CSV table of C-alpha atoms in Angstrom, one decimal:
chain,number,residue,atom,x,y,z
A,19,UNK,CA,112.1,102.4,74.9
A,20,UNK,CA,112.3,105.5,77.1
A,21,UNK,CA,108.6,106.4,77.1
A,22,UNK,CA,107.5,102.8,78.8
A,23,UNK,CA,110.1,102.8,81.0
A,24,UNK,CA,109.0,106.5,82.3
A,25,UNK,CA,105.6,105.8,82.3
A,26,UNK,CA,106.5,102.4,84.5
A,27,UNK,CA,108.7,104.5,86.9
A,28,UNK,CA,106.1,107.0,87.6
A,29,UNK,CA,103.7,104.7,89.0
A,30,UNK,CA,103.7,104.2,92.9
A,31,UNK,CA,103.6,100.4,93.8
A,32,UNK,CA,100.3,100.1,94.3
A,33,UNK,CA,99.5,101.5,90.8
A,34,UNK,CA,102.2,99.4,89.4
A,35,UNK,CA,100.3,96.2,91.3
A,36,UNK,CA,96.9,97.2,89.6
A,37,UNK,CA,98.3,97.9,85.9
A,38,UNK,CA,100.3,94.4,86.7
A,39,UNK,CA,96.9,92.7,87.5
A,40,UNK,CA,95.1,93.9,85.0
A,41,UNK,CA,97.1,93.1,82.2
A,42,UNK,CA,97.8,89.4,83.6
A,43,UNK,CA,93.6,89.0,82.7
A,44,UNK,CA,94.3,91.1,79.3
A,45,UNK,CA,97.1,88.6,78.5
A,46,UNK,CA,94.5,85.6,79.9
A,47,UNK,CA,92.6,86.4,77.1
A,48,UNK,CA,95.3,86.4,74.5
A,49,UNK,CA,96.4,82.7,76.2
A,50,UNK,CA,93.2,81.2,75.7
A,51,UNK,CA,93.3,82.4,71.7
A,52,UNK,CA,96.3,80.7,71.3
A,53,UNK,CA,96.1,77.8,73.5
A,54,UNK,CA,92.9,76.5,72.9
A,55,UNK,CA,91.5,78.2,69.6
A,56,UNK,CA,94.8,78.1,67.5
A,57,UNK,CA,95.1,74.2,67.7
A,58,UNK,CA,90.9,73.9,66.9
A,59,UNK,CA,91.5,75.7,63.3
A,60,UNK,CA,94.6,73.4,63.2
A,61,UNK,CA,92.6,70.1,63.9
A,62,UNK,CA,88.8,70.7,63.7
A,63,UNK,CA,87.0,70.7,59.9
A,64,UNK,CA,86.4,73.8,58.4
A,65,UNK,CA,83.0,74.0,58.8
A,66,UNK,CA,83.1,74.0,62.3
A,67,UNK,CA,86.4,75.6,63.1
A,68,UNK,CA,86.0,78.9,61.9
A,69,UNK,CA,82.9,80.0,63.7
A,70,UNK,CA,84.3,78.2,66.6
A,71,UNK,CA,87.6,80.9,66.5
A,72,UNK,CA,84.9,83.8,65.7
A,73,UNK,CA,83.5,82.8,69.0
A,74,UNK,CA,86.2,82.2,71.2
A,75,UNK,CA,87.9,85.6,70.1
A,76,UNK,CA,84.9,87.5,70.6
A,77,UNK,CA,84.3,85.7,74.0
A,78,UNK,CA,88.0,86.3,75.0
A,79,UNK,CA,87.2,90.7,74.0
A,80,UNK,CA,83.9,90.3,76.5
A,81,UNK,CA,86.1,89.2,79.1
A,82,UNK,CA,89.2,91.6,78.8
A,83,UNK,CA,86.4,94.2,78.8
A,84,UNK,CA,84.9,92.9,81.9
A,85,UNK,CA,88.3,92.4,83.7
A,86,UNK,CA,89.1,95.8,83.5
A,87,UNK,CA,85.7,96.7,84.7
A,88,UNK,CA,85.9,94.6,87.8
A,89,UNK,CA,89.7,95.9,88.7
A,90,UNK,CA,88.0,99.4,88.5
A,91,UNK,CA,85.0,98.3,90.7
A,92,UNK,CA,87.4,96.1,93.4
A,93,UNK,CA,89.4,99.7,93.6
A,94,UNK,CA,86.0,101.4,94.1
A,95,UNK,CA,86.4,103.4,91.2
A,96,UNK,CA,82.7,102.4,89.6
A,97,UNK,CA,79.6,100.5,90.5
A,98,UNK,CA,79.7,96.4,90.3
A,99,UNK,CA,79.9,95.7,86.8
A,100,UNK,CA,76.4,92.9,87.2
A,101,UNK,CA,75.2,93.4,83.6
A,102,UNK,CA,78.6,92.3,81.7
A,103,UNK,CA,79.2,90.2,84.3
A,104,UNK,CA,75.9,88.4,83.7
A,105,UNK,CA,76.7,88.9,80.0
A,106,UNK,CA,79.9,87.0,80.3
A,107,UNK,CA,78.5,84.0,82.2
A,108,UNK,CA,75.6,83.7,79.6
A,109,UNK,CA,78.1,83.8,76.7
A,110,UNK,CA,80.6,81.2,78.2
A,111,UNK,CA,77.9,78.8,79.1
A,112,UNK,CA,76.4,79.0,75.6
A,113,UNK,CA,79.6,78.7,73.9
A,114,UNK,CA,80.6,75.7,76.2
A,115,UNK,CA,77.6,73.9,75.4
A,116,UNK,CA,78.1,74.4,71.6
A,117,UNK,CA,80.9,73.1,72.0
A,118,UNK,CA,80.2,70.0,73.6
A,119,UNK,CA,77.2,69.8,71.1
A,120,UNK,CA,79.5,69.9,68.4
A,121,UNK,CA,82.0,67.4,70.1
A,122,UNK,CA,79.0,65.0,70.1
A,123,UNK,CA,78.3,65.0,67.0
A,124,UNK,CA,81.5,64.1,65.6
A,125,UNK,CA,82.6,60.2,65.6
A,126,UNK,CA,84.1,58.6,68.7
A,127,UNK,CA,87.0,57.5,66.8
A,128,UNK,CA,87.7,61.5,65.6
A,129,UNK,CA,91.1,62.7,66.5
A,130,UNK,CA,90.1,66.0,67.5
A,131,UNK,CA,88.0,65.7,70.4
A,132,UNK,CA,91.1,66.8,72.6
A,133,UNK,CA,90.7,70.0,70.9
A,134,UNK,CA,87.3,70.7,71.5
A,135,UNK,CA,86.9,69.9,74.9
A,136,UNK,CA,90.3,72.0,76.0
A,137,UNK,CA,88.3,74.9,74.1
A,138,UNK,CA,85.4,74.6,76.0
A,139,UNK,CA,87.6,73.8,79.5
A,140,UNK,CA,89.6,77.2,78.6
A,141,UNK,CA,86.4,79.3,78.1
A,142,UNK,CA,85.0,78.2,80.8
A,143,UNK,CA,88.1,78.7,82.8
A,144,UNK,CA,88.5,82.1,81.3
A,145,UNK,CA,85.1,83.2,81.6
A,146,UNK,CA,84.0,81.9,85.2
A,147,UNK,CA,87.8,83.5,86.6
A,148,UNK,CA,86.8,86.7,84.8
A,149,UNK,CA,83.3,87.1,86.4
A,150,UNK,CA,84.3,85.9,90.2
A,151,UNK,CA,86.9,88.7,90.0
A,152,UNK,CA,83.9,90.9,90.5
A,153,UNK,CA,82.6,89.4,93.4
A,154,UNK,CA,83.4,89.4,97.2
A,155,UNK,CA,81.5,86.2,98.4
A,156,UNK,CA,83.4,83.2,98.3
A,157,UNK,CA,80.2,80.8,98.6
A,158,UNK,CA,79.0,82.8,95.1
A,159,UNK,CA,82.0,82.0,93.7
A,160,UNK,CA,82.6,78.4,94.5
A,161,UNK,CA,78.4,77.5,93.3
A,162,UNK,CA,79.2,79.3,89.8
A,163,UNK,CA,82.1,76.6,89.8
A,164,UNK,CA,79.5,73.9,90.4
A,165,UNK,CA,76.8,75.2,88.2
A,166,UNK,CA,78.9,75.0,85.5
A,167,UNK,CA,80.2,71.4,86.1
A,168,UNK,CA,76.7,70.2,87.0
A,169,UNK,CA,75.0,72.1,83.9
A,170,UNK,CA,78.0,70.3,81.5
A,171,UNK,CA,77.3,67.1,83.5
A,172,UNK,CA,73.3,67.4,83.3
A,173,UNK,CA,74.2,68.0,79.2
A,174,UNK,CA,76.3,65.3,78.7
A,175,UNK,CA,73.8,62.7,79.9
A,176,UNK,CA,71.3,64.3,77.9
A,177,UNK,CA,72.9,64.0,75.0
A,178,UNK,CA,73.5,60.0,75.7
A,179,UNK,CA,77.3,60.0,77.0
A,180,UNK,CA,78.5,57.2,79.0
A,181,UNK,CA,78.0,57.9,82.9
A,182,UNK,CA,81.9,57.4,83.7
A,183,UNK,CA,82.8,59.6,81.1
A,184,UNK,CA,80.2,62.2,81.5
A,185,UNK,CA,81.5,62.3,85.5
A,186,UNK,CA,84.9,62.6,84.7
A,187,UNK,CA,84.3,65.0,82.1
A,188,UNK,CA,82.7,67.2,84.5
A,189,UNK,CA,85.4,66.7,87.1
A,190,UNK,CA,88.0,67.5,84.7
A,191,UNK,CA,85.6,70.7,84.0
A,192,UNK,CA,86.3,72.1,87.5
A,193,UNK,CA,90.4,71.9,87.7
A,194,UNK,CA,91.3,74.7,85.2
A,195,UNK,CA,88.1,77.6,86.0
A,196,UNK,CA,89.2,76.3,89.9
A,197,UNK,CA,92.1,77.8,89.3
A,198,UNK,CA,90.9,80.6,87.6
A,199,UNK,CA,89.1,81.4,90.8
A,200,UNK,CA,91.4,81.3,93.1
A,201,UNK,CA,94.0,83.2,90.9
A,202,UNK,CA,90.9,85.8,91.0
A,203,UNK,CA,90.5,85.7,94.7
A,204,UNK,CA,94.4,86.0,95.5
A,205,UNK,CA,94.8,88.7,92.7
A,206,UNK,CA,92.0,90.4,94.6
A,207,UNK,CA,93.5,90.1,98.0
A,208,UNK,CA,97.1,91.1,96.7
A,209,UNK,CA,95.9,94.4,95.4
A,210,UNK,CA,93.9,95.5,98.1
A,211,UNK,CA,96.3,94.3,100.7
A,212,UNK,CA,99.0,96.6,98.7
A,213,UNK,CA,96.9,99.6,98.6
A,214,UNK,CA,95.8,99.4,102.4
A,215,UNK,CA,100.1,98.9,103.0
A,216,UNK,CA,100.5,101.9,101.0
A,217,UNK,CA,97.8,104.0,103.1
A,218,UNK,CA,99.2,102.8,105.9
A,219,UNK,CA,102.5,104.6,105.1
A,220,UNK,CA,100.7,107.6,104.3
A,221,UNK,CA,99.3,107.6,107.7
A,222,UNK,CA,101.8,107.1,109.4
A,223,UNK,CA,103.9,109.9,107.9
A,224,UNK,CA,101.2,112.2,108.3
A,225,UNK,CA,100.9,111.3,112.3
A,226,UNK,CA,104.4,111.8,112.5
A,227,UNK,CA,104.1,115.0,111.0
A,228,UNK,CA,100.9,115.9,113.6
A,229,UNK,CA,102.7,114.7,116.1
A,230,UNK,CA,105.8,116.8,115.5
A,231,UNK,CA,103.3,120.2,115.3
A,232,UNK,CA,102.0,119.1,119.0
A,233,UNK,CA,105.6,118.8,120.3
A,234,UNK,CA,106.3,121.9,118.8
A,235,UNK,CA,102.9,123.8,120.0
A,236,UNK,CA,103.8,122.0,123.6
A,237,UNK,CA,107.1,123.5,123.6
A,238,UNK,CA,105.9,126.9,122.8
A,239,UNK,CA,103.1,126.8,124.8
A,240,UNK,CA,105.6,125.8,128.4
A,241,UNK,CA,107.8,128.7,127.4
A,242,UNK,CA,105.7,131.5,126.5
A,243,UNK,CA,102.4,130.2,128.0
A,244,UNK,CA,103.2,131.3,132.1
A,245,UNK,CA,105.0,134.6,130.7
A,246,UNK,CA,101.7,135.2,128.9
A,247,UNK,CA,99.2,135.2,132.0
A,248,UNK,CA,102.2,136.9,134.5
A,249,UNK,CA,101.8,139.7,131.4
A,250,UNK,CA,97.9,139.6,131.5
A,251,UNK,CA,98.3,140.2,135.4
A,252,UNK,CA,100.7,142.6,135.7
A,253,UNK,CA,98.3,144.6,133.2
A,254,UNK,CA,95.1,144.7,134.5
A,255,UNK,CA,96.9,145.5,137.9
A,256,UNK,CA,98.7,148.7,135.7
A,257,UNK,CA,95.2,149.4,134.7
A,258,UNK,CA,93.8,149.7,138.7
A,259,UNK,CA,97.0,151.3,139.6
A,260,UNK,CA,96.7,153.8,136.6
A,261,UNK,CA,93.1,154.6,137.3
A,262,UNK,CA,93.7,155.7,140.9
A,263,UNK,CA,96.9,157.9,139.5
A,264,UNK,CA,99.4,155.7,141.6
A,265,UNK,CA,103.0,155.7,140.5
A,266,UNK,CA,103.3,152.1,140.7
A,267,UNK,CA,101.5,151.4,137.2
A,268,UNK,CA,104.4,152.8,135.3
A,269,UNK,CA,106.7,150.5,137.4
A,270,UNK,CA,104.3,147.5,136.5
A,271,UNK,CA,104.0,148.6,132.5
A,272,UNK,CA,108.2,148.4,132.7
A,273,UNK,CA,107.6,144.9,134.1
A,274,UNK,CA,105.3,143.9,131.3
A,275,UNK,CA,107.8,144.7,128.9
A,276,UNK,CA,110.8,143.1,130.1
A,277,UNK,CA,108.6,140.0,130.5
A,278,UNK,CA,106.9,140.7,126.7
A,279,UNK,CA,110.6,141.1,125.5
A,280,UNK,CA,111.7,138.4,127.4
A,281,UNK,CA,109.0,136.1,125.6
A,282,UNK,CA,110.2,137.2,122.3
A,283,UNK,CA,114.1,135.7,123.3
A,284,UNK,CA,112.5,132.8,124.3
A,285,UNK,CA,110.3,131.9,121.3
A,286,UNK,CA,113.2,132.6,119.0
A,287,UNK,CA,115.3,129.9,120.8
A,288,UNK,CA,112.4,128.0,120.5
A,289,UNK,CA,112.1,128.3,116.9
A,290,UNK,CA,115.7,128.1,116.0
A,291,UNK,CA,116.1,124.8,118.0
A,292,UNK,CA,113.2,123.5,116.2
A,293,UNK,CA,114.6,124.7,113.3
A,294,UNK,CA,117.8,122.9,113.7
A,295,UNK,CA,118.0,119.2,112.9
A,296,UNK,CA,120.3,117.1,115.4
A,297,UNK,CA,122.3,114.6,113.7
A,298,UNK,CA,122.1,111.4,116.0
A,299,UNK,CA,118.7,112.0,116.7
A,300,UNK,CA,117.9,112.3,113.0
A,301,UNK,CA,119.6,109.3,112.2
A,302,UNK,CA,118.0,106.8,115.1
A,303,UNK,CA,114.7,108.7,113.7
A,304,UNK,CA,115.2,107.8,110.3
A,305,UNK,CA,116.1,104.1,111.3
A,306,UNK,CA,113.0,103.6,113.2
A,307,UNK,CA,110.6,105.0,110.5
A,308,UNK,CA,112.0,103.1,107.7
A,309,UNK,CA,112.1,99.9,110.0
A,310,UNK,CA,108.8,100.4,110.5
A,311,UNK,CA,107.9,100.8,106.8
A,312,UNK,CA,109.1,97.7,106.4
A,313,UNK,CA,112.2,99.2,105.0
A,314,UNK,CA,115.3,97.4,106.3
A,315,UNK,CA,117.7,100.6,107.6
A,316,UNK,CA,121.3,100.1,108.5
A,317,UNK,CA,123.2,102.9,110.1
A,318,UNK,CA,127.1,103.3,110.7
A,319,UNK,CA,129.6,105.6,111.8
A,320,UNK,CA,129.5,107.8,114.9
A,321,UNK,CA,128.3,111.2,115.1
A,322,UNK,CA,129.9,112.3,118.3
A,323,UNK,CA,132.3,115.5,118.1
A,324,UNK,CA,131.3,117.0,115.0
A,325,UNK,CA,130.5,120.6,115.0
A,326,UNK,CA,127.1,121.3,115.7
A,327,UNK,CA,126.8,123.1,112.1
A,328,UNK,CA,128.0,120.1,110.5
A,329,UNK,CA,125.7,118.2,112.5
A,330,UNK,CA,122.5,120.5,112.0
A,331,UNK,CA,122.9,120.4,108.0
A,332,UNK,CA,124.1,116.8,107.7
A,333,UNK,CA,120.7,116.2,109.8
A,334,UNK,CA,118.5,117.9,107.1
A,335,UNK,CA,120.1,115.4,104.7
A,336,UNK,CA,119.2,112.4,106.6
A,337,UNK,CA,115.7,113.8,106.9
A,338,UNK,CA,115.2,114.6,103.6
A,339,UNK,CA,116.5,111.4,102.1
A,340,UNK,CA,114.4,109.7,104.5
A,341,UNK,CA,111.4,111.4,103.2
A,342,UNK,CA,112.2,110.8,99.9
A,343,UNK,CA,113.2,106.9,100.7
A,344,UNK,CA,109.2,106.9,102.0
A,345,UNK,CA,107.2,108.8,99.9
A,346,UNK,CA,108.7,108.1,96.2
A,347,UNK,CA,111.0,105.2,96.3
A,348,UNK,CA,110.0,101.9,96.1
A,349,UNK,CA,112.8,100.2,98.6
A,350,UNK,CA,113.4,97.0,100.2
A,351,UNK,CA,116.8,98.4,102.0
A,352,UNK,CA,118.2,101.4,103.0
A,353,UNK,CA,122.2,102.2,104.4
A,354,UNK,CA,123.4,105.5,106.3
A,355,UNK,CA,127.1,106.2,106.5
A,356,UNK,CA,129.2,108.5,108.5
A,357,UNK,CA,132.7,109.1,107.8
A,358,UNK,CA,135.1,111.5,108.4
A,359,UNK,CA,138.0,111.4,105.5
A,360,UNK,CA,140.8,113.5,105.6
A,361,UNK,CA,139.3,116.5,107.1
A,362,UNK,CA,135.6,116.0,106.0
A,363,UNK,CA,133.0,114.5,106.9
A,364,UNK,CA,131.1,112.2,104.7
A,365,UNK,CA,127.6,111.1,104.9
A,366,UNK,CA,125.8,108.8,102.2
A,367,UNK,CA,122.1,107.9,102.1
A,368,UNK,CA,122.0,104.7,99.6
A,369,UNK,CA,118.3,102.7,99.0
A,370,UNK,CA,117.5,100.2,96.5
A,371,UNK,CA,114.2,102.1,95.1
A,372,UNK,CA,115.6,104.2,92.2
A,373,UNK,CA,112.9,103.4,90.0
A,374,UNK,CA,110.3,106.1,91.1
A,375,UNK,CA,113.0,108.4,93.6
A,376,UNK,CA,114.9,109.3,90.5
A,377,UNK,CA,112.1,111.1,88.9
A,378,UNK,CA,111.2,112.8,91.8
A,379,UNK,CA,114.3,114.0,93.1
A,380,UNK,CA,114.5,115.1,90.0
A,381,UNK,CA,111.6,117.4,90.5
A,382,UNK,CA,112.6,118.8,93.6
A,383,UNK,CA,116.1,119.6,92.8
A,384,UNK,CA,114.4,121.5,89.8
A,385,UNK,CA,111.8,123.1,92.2
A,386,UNK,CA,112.2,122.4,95.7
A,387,UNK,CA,113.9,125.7,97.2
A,388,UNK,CA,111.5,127.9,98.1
A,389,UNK,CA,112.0,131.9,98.8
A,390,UNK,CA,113.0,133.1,102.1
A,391,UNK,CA,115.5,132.3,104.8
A,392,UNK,CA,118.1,129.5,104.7
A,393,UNK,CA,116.1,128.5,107.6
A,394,UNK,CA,112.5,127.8,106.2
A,395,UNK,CA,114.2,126.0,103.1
A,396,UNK,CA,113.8,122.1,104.1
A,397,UNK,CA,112.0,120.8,100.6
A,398,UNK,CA,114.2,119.6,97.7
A,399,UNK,CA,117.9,119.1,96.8
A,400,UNK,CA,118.2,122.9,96.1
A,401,UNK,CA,117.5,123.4,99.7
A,402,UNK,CA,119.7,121.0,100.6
A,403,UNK,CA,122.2,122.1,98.7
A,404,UNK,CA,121.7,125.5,100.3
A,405,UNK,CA,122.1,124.3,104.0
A,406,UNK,CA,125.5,122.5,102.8
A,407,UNK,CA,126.7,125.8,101.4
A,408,UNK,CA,126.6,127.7,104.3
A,409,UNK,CA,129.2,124.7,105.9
A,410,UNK,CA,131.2,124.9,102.5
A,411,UNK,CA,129.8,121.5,102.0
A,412,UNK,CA,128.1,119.9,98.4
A,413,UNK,CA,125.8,117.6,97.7
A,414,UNK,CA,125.5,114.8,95.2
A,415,UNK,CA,122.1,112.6,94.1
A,416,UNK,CA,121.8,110.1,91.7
A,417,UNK,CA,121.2,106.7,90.2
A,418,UNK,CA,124.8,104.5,91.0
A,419,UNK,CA,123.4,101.3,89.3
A,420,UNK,CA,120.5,99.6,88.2
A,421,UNK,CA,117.4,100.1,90.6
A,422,UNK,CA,120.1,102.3,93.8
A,423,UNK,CA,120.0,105.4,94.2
A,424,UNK,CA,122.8,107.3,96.5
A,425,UNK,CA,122.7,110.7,97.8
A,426,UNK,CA,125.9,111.8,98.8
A,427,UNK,CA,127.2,114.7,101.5
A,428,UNK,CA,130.3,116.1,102.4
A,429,UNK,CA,130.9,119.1,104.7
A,430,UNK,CA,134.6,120.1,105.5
A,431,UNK,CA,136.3,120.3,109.0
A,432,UNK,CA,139.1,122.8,108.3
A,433,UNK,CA,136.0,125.7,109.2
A,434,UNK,CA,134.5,124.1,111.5
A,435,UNK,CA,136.8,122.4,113.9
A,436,UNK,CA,135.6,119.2,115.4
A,437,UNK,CA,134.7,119.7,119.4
A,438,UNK,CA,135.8,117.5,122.7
């Protein structure tokens, strides 16, 4: 029981859209067995009924086959499947006009002609959904409806049927592979339209990520990007100064490095301050990316007084949840709490997509810290865990119940005193 369930959990929610699709056509096949070929050895004589079955099971293996192929081709995955979808159009409208052949020739009185008209109807609906899932034009799709009907209509009065009932037999013809159509065209639209969402995402995260490298390259370049041309200056004029042995230069060279070590204070504020993760800006951060994911995000408590320690590693935990809310979850709602309990603060990150987070916070607990300082370890629990431990603070993550998943925070006050 474990295995499936692992296997299901791994897949993102696009690849769990696909598998989902592509077994609803495997499972297609298997309905029209039962449903239509099971009552024909049932009712039909023996003579007729068991190469009837032979067909219909081999026609419903031709069309699982060319399902799958046409999922792989609508994913781009492989080149239109034309020759088994030409294959499967041939062998349906054979094996719907044998059937009909057959249902002629049996007596007008005979009670099964119900059962070989809904096995034609089902192959026909089976087959004619299978091969429109590999194609884009609707126009195609809705003449292979009507070639069908028309060719079952033009055989029907061939073989001396009754207008009226030839008409209506044809009409009744287009309802069920109709709706095998348009089942094709929305299952089409759904996973394509799932995949694009999911891209989407991925996009989006990686522009916020860009964009966070320009603020930070901005930032670095207004502080150290003036010191760096006053430096260039003040040397070349050291350099004419030196050249005609005036005193000044070794004034100048004193400047440089006051400015050069002035440049090095600055980028380290820089750095740390970029380094550091601000709670209440984390937190309105978090709430508009998830909101825009389509994630609904609701925050409460206040953040105002806590320690700016507590605040900078209670930020990390927001941002990392976030991240792992995003990129492996598969949620519909998200909740942030602050609260400050008898002398700690308590902050709890709680989202409704524990099927696939679970397995990879998993992962990052196991793997996520990475060597160096405290500082340039953001990835994973472990990290996480390391931040809160320089605050005395601990870290929980888990599945609570079925499908949530709550991380949970808590950083003392009794260290770090709470500020006006």
């Amino acid at each position: 029981m474990r295995m499936p369930r692992g296997w299901w959990r791994s897949k993102s929610t696009p690849a769990k859209i696909e598998a989902y699709t592509r077994w609803s056509y495997h499972f297609f096949a298997v309905f029209e067995i039962v449903l239509f070929g099971l009552p024909v050895l049932a009712r039909v004589p023996l003579r007729f009924s068991g190469w009837l079955f032979a067909a219909l099971c081999g026609h419903a293996l031709l069309t699982t086959a060319t399902a799958s192929r046409a999922v792989d081709w609508t994913r781009g995955r492989r080149e239109q499947p034309l020759r088994i979808m030409w294959t499967l159009g041939a062998v349906t409208a054979v094996f719907a006009a044998a059937t009909l052949l057959v249902t002629k020739a049996q007596p007008a009185d005979s009670d099964y002609l119900g059962a070989l008209g809904s096995l034609a109807t089902g192959a026909m609906g089976g087959g004619i959904g299978t091969v429109t899932l590999g194609m884009r034009r609707k126009r195609w799709m809705a003449a292979l409806v009507v070639g069908f009907a028309a060719g079952c209509l033009t055989l029907a009065l061939m073989l001396h049927a009754a207008p009226d009932d030839a008409v209506m037999a044809a009409l009744a013809l287009m309802l069920f592979p109709g709706f095998m159509v348009f089942a094709a065209i929305f299952s089409v639209w759904l996973l394509n339209a799932v995949y694009e969402l999911d891209e989407a995402r991925e996009t989006r995260a990686r522009l916020a990520v860009a964009e966070e490298r320009l603020r930070f390259g901005r930032d670095l370049h207004d502080v150290i990007g003036r010191n760096l041309a006053v430096i260039a200056l003040k040397s070349e004029l050291a350099v004419q100064l030196a050249r005609r042995e005036r005193p000044e230069a070794v004034e100048q060279m004193i400047e440089v490095q006051r400015i050069a070590q002035e440049s090095q204070r600055e980028v380290r504020d820089v750095v740390r301050g970029y380094r550091e993760a601000d709670l209440g800006v984390e937190l309105t951060g978090a709430q508009g990316v998830l909101n825009a994911a389509g994630i609904a995000c609701e925050v409460r408590g206040e953040t105002a007084g806590l320690p700016a320690e507590v605040q900078s590693a209670l930020g990390w935990v927001v941002r990392e949840a976030t991240t792992n809310v995003l990129r492996h979850g598969d949620a519909g709602r998200c909740e942030v709490g602050i609260r400050v309990l008898e002398g700690r603060v308590v902050l709890t990150v709680e989202n409704d997509g524990a099927e696939s987070e679970e397995t990879e916070n998993e992962g990052a607990e196991n793997g996520g810290a990475s060597d160096g300082p405290p500082e340039s370890r953001g990835s994973g629990l472990a990290g996480l865990r390391e931040r809160l431990a320089a605050v005395d603070g601990t870290l929980e993550a888990g599945r609570v119940r079925k499908g949530v998943f709550r991380v949970v925070a808590e950083v003392p006050l009794a260290a770090n005193e709470v500020t006006a």
